[in-house]
Tab-separated table of C-alpha atoms and ligand atoms in Angstrom:
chain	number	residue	atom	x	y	z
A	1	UNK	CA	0.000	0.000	0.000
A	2	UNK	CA	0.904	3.362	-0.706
A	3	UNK	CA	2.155	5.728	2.261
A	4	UNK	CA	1.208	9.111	-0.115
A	5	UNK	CA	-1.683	11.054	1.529
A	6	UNK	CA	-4.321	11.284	-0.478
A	7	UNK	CA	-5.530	14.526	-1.511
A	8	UNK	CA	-7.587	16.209	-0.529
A	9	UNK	CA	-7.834	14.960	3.151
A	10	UNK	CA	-10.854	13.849	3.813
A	11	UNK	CA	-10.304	15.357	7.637
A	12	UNK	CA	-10.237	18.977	6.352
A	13	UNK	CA	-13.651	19.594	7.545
A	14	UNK	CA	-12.315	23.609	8.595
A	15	UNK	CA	-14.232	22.786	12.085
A	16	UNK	CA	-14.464	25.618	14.074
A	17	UNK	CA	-15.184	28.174	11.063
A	18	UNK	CA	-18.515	29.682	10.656
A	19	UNK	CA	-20.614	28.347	7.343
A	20	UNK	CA	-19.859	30.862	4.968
A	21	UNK	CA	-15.889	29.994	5.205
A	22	UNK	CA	-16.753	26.165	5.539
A	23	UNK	CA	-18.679	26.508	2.188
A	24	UNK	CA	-15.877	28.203	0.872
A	25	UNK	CA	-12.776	25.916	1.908
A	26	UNK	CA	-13.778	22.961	3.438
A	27	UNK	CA	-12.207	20.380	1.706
A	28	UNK	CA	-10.366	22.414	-0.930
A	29	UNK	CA	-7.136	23.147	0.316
A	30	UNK	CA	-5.631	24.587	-3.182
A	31	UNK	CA	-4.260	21.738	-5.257
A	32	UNK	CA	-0.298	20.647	-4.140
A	33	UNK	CA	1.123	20.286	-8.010
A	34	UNK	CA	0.443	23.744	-9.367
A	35	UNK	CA	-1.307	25.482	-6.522
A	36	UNK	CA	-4.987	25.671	-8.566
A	37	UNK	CA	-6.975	27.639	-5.887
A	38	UNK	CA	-9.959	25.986	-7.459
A	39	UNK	CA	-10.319	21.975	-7.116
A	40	UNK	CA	-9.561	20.651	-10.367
A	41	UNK	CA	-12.259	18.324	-12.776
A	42	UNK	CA	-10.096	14.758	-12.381
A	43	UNK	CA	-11.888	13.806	-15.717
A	44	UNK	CA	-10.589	10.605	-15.312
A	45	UNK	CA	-11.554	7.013	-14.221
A	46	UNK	CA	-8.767	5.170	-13.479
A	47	UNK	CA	-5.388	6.653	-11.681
A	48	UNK	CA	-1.451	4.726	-12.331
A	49	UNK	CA	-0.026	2.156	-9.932
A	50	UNK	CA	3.571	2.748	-9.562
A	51	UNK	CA	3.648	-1.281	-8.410
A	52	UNK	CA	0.911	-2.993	-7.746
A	53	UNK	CA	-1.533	-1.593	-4.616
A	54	UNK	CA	1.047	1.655	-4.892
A	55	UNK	CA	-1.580	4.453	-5.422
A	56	UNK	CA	-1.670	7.939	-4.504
A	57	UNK	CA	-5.220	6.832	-2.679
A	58	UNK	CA	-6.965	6.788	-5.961
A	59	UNK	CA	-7.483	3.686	-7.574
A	60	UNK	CA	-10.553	3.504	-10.199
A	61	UNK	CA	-12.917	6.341	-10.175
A	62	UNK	CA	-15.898	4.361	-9.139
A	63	UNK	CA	-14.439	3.996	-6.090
A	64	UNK	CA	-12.948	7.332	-5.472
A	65	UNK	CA	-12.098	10.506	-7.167
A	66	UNK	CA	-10.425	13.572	-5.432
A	67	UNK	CA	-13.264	16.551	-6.750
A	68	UNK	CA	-15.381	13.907	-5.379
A	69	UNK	CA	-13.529	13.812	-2.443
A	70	UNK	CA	-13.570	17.078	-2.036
A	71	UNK	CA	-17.103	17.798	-2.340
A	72	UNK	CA	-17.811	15.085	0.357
A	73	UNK	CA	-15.956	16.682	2.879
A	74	UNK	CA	-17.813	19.570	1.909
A	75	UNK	CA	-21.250	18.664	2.498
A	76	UNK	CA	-19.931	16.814	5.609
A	77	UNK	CA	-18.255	20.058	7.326
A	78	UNK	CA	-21.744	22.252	6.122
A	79	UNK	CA	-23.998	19.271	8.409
A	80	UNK	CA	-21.690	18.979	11.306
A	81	UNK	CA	-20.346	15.625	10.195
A	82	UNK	CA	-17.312	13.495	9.388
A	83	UNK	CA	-18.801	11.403	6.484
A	84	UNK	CA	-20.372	12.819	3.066
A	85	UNK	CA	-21.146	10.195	0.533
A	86	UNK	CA	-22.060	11.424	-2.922
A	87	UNK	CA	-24.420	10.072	-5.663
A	88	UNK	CA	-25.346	10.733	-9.211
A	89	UNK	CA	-29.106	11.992	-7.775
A	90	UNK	CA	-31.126	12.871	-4.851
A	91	UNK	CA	-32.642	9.646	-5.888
A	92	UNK	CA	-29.293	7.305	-6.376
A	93	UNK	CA	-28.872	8.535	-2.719
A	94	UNK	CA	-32.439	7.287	-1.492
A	95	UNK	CA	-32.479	4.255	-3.453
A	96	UNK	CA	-28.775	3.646	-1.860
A	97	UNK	CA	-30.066	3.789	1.524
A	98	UNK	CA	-32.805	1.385	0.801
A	99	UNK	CA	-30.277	-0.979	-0.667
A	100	UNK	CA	-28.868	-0.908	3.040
A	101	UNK	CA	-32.044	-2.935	4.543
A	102	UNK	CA	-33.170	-6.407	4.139
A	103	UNK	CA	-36.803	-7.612	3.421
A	104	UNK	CA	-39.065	-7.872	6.226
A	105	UNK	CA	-37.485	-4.415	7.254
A	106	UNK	CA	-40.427	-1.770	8.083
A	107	UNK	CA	-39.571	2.200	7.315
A	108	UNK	CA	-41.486	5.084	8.394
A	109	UNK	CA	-42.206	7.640	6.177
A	110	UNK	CA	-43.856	11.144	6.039
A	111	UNK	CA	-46.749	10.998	4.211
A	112	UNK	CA	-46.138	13.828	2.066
A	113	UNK	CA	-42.392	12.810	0.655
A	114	UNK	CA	-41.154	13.750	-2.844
A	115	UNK	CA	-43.372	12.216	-5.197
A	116	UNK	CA	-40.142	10.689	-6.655
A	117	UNK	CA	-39.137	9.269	-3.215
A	118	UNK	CA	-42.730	7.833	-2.772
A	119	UNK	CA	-42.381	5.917	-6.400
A	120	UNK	CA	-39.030	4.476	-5.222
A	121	UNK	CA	-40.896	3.372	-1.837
A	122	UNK	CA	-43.340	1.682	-3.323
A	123	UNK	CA	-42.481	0.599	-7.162
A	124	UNK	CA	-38.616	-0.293	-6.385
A	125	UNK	CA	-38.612	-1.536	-2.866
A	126	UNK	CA	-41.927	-2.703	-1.799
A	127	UNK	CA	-41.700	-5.322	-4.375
A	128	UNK	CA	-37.877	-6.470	-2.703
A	129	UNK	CA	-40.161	-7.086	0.824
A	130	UNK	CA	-39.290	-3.181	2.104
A	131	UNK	CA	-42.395	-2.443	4.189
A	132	UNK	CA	-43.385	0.807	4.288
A	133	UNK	CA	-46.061	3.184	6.265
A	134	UNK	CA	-46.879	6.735	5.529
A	135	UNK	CA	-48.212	8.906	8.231
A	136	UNK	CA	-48.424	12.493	9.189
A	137	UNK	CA	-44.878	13.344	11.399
A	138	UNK	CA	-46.361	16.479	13.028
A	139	UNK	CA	-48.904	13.968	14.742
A	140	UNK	CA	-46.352	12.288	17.443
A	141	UNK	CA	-49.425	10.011	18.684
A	142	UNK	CA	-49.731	8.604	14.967
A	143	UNK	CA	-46.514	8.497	14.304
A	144	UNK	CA	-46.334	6.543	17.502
A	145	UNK	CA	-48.653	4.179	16.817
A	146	UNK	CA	-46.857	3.386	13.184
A	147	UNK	CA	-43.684	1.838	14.611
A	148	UNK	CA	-43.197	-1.734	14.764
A	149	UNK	CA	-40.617	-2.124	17.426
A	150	UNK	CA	-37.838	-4.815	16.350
A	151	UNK	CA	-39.006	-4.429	12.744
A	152	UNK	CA	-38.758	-0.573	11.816
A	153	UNK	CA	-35.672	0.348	10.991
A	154	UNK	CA	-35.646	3.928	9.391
A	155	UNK	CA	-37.668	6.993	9.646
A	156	UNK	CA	-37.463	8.954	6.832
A	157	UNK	CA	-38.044	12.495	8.174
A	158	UNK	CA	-38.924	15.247	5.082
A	159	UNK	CA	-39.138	18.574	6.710
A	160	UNK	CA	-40.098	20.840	5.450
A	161	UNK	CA	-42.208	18.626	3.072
A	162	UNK	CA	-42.554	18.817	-0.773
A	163	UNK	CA	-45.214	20.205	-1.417
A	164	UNK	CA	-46.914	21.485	1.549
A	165	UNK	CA	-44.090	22.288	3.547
A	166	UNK	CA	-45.085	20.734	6.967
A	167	UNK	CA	-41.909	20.940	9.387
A	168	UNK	CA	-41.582	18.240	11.659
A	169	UNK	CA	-39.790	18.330	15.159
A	170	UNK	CA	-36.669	16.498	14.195
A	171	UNK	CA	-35.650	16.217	18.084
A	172	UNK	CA	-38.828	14.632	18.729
A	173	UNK	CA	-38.537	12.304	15.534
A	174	UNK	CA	-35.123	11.175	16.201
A	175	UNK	CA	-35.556	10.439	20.031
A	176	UNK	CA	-38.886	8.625	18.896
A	177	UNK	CA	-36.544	6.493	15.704
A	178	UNK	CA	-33.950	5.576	18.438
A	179	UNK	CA	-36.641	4.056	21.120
A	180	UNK	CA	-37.382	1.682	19.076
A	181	UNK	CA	-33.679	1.150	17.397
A	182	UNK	CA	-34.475	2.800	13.834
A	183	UNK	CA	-32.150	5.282	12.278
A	184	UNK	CA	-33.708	8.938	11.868
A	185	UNK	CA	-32.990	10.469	8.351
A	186	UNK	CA	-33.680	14.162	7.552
A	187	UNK	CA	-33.820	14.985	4.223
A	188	UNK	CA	-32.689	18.305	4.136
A	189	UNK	CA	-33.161	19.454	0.215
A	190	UNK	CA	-35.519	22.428	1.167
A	191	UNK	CA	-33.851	23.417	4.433
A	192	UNK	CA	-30.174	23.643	3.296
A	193	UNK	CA	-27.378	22.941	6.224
A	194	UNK	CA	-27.140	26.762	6.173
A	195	UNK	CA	-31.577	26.908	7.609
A	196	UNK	CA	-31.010	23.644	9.494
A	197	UNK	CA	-29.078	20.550	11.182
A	198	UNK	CA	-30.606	17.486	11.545
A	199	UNK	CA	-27.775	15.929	12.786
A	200	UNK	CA	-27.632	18.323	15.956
A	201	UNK	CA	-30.732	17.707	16.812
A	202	UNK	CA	-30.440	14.256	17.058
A	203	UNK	CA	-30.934	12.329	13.520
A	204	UNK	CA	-28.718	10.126	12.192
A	205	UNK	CA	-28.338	10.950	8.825
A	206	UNK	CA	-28.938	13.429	6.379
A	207	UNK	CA	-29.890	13.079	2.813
A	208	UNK	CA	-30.000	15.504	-0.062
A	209	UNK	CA	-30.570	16.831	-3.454
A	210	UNK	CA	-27.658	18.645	-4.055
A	211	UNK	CA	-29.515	19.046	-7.624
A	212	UNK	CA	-31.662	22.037	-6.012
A	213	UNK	CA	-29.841	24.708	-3.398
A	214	UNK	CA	-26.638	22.918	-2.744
A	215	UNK	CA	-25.974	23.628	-6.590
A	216	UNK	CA	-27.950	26.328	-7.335
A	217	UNK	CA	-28.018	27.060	-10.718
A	218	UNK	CA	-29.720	24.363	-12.165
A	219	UNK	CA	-27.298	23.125	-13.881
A	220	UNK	CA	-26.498	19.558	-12.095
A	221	UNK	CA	-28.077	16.558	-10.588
A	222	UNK	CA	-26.488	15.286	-8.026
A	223	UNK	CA	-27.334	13.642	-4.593
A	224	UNK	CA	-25.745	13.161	-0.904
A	225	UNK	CA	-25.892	11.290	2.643
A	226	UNK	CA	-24.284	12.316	5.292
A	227	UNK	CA	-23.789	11.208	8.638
A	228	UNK	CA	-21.428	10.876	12.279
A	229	UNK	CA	-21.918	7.253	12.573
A	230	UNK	CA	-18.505	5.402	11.048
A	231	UNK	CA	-20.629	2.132	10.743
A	232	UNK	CA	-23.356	4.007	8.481
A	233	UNK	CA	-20.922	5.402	6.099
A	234	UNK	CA	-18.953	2.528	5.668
A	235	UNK	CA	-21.947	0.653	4.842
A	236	UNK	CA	-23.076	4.002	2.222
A	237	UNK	CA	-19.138	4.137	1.119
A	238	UNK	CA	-19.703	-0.158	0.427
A	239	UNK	CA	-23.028	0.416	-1.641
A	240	UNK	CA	-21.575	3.485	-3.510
A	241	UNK	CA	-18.701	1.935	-4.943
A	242	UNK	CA	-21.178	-1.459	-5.141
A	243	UNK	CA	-24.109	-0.188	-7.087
A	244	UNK	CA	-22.195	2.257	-8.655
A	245	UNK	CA	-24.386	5.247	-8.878
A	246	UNK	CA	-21.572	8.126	-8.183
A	247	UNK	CA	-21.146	11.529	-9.682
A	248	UNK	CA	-18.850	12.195	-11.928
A	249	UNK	CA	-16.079	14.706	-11.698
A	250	UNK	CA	-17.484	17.882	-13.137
A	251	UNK	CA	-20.972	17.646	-11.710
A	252	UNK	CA	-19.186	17.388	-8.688
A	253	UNK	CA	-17.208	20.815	-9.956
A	254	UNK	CA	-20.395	22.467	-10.656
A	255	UNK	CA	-21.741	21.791	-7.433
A	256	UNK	CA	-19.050	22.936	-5.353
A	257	UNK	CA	-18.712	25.910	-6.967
A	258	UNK	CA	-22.507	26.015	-6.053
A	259	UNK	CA	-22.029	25.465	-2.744
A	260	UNK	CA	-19.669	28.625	-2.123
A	261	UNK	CA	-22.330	30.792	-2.436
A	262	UNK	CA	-25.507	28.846	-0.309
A	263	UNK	CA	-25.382	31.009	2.173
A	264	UNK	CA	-25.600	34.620	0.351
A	265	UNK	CA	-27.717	33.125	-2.037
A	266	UNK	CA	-30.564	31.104	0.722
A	267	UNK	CA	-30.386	34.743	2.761
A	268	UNK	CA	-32.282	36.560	-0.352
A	269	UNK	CA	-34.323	33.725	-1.048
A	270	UNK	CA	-35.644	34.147	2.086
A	271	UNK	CA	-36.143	37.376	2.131
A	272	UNK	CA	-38.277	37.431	-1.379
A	273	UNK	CA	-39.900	34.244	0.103
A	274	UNK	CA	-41.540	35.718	2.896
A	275	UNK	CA	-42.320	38.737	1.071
A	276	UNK	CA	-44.007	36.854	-1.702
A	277	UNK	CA	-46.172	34.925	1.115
A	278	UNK	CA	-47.092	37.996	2.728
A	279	UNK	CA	-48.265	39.842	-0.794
A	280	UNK	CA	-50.321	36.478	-1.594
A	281	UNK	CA	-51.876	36.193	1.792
A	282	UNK	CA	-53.427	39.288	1.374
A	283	UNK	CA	-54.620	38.357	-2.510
A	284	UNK	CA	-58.383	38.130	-3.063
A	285	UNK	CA	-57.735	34.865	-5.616
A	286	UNK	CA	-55.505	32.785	-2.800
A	287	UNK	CA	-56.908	30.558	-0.800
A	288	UNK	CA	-54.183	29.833	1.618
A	289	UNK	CA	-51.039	30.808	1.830
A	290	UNK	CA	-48.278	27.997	3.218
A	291	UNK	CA	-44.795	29.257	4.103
A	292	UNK	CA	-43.062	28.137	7.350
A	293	UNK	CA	-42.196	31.839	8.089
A	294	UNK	CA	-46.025	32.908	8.897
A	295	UNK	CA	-47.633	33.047	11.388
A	296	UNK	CA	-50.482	31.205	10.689
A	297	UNK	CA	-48.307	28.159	9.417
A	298	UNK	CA	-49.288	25.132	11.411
A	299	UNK	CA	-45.805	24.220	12.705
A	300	UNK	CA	-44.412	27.704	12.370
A	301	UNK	CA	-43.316	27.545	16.536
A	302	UNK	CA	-41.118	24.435	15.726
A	303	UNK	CA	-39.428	25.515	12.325
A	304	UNK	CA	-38.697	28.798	14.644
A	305	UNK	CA	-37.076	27.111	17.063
A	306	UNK	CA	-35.186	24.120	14.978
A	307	UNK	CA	-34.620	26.024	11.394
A	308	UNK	CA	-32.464	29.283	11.000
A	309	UNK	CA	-33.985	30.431	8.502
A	310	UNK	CA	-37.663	29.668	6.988
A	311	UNK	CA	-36.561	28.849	3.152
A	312	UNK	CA	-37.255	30.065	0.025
A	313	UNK	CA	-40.022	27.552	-0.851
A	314	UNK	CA	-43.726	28.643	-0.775
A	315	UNK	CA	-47.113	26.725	-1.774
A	316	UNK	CA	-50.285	28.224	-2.057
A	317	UNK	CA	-53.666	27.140	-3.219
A	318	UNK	CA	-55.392	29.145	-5.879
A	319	UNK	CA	-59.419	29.755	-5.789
A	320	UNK	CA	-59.875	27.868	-9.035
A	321	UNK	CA	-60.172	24.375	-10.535
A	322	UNK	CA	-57.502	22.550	-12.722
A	323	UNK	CA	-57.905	24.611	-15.892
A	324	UNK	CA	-57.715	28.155	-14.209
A	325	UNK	CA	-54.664	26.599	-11.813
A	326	UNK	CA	-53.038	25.582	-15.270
A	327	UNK	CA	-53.591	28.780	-17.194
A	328	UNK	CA	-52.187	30.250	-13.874
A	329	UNK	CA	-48.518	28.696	-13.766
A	330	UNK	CA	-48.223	28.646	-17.727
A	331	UNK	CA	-48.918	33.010	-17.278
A	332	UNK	CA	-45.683	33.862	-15.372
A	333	UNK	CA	-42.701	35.887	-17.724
A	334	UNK	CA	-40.358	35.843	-14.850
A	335	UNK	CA	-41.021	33.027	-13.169
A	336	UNK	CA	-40.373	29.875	-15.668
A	337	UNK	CA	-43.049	26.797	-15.539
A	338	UNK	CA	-40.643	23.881	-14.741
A	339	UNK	CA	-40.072	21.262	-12.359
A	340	UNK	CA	-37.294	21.184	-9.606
A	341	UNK	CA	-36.140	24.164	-7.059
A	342	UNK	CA	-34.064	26.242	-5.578
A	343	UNK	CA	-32.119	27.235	-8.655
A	344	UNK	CA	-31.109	30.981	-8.976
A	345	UNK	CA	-34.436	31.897	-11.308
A	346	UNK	CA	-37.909	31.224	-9.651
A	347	UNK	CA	-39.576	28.081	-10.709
A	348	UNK	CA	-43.388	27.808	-10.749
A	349	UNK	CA	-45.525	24.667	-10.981
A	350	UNK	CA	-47.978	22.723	-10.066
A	351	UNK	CA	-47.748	19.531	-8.160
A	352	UNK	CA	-50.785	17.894	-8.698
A	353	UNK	CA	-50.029	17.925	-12.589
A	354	UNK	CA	-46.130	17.881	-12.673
A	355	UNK	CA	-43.939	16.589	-10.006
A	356	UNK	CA	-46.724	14.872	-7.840
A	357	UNK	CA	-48.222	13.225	-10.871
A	358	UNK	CA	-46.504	9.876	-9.914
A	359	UNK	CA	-48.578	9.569	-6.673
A	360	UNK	CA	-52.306	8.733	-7.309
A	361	UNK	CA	-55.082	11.132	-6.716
A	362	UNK	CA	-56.395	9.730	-3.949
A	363	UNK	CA	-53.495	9.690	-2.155
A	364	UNK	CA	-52.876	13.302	-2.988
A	365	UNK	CA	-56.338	14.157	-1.865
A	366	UNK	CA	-55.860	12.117	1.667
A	367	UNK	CA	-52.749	14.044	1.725
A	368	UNK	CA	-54.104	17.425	1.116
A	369	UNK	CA	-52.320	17.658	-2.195
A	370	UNK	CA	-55.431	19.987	-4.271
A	371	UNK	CA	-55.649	20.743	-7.886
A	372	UNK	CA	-55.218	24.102	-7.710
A	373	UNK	CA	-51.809	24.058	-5.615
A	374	UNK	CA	-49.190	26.293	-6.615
A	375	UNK	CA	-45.714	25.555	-5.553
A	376	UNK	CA	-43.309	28.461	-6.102
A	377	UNK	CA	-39.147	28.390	-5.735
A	378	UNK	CA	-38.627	31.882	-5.044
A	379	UNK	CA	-35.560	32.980	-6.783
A	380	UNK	CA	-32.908	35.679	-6.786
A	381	UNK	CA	-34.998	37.732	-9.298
A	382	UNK	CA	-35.587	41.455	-7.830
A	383	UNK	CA	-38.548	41.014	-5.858
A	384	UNK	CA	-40.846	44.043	-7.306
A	385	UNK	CA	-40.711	42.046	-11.238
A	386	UNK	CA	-41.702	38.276	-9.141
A	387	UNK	CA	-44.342	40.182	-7.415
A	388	UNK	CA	-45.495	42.268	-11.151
A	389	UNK	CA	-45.364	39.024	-12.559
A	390	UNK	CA	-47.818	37.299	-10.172
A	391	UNK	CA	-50.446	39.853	-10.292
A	392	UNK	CA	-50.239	39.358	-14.191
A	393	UNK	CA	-50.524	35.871	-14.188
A	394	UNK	CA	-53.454	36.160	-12.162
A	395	UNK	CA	-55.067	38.574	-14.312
A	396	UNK	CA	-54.414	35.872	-17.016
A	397	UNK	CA	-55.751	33.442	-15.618
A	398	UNK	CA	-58.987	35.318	-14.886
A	399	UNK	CA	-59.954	35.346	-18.967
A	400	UNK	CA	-61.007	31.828	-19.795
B	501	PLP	C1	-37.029	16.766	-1.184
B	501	PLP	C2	-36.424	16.010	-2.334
B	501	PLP	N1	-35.727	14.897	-2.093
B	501	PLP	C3	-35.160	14.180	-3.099
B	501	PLP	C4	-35.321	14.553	-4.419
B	501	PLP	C5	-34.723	13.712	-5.519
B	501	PLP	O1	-33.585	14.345	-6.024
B	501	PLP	P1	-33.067	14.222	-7.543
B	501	PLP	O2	-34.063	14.862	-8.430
B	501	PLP	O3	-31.726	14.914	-7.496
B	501	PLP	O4	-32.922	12.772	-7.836
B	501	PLP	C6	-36.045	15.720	-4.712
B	501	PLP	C7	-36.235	16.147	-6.114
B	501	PLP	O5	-36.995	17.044	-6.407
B	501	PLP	C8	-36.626	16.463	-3.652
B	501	PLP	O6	-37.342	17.570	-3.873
């Protein structure tokens, strides 16, 4: 075996900095050979062997590859953590943590997930003999009542949710996971590490998107979990190289040079966020108004006490059916009709009809999911045009 330290060291997690200099330098001490301030694309996928098993700590990219590296230790320093395990997707991620339990095993899941999480629930796993119950996560007593002790072995903790942005008390989740011996996972896509840290407050692993805020611009997909527990990431680490569904080198690039900007960038999305809610709260043609940073928000008490910040996601439910809802979102000049989030323009759509198709109606009804719900990714627009171009789009709408 080699005795060259890799680079970059996994262990340069910049502890004891405050976020905006973590996002900035954790893991991307500037490059030894020519002193590239910026971690370089390794567009490569396999590294030389000077004899055999003599590697610099790069073998095959599959299994490892340093602007991969550095992007795990990255995410890792941004949640608190030691271990950050990239994928390919949000989605690689979540079906990589299924891949970790056996049939027979029971997870617990919010009942309002990512439609795309749901379909790998129940169309990839449920057929392997993964057990799965969906239940609200702001109701303790139900979610109580869901756990089978000795046979539930995750919780999968969404919060705030996608699309109707319920926040759930991750402290209360986590202790609730661990009485029974199930791990607690956060998935922290809308949140950010820089609005909140699951892993602080008890969970045991994070998940993410890094396809939405992490990079920013929508420009990559890309997914991440990360956790404290060495066990847990040597297991994620095993499946990774196993299954095989990493990121390559410049997505990895893109989405560090994302990440150097989360917090400036999650601070003004905010700020137009809760501006936008407040101007549609007070609009004759809402009908409620969902945003974690009201008042009137259900759980607003706990995502002020366990989140830093509220977001820059909002939902709201139009006074109109389907076809008005539809003219609605397809009205917007700023705001672009598309799927995904928390990209530097604002994306508008509408769940029901886009990225909640996969989930049947009924469910979506039980769920509270309506026709005419708007969800909105507030962007870095200037806040007067995103505001213009909302009372346009209703006018729009208005003319059948
Ligand atoms: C909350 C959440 N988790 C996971 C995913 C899946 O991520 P990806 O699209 O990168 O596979 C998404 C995608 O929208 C999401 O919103």
């Amino acid at each position: 075996m080699s005795t060259v330290k890799p680079w970059p060291p996994r262990d340069d997690l910049c502890e004891g900095n405050g976020f905006g200099t973590r996002a900035i330098h954790a893991g991307q001490p500037a490059e030894p050979v020519t002193g590239a301030v910026m971690v370089p694309i390794y567009q490569t996928s396999t590294f030389v062997q000077e004899g055999v098993g003599g590697h610099k700590g790069y073998e095959y990219a599959r299994t490892g590859n340093p602007t991969r590296t550095a992007l795990e230790t990255c995410l890792a320093s941004l949640e608190g953590a030691r271990h950050g395990v990239c994928f390919s997707s949000g989605c690689a991620a979540t079906s990589t943590v299924l891949h970790s339990l056996s049939p027979g095993d029971h997870v617990v899941s919010s009942d309002d997930v990512y439609g795309g999480t749901w379909r790998i629930f129940e169309t990839v796993f449920r057929p392997l003999g993964i057990e799965f119950t969906y239940v609200d996560l702001c109701d303790l007593d139900a979610a109580q009542a869901a756990l089978r002790p000795g046979q539930t072995r995750l919780l999968w903790i969404e919060t705030p949710t996608n699309p109707l942005l319920k926040v759930i008390d991750i402290a209360q989740m986590a202790e609730l996971a661990h009485s029974v011996g199930a791990r607690a996972l956060v998935d922290n896509t809308f949140a950010t590490p820089y609005f909140q840290s699951p892993l602080a407050l008890g969970a045991d692993a994070v998940l993410h998107s890094t396809t939405k805020y992490l990079g920013g611009h929508s420009d990559v997909v890309g997914g991440a979990v990360i956790t404290n527990e060495d066990e847990f990431a040597a297991e994620m680490f095993r499946l990774q190289n196993s299954i095989g569904a990493t990121p390559g080198p410049q997505d990895c690039f893109l989405t560090l040079r994302g990440i150097k900007t989360l917090h400036v960038r999650m601070d003004r999305h905010q700020r137009s966020a809760m501006a936008l809610a407040r101007f549609l709260s007070e609009h004759e043609d809402v009908e409620r108004v969902i945003y974690p940073g009201l008042e009137s928000h259900p759980q607003h008490e706990v995502a002020a006490r366990q989140m830093h910040g509220f977001g820059g996601m909002l939902s709201f439910e139009l006074r109109a059916d389907l076809a008005r809802a539809e003219r609605f979102v397809s009205s917007t000049q700023v705001m672009t009709l598309a799927e995904s989030l928390g990209g530097v323009e604002s994306l508008i759509e509408l769940p029901a009809a886009m990225t909640h198709a996969s989930v049947p109606p009924d469910v979506r009804q039980a769920i509270g999911i309506a026709d005419g719900l708007v969800r909105l990714s507030v962007g870095l627009e200037d806040e007067q045009d995103l505001r213009e171009d909302l009372e346009q789009a209703f006018a729009r709408s208005r003319q059948p």
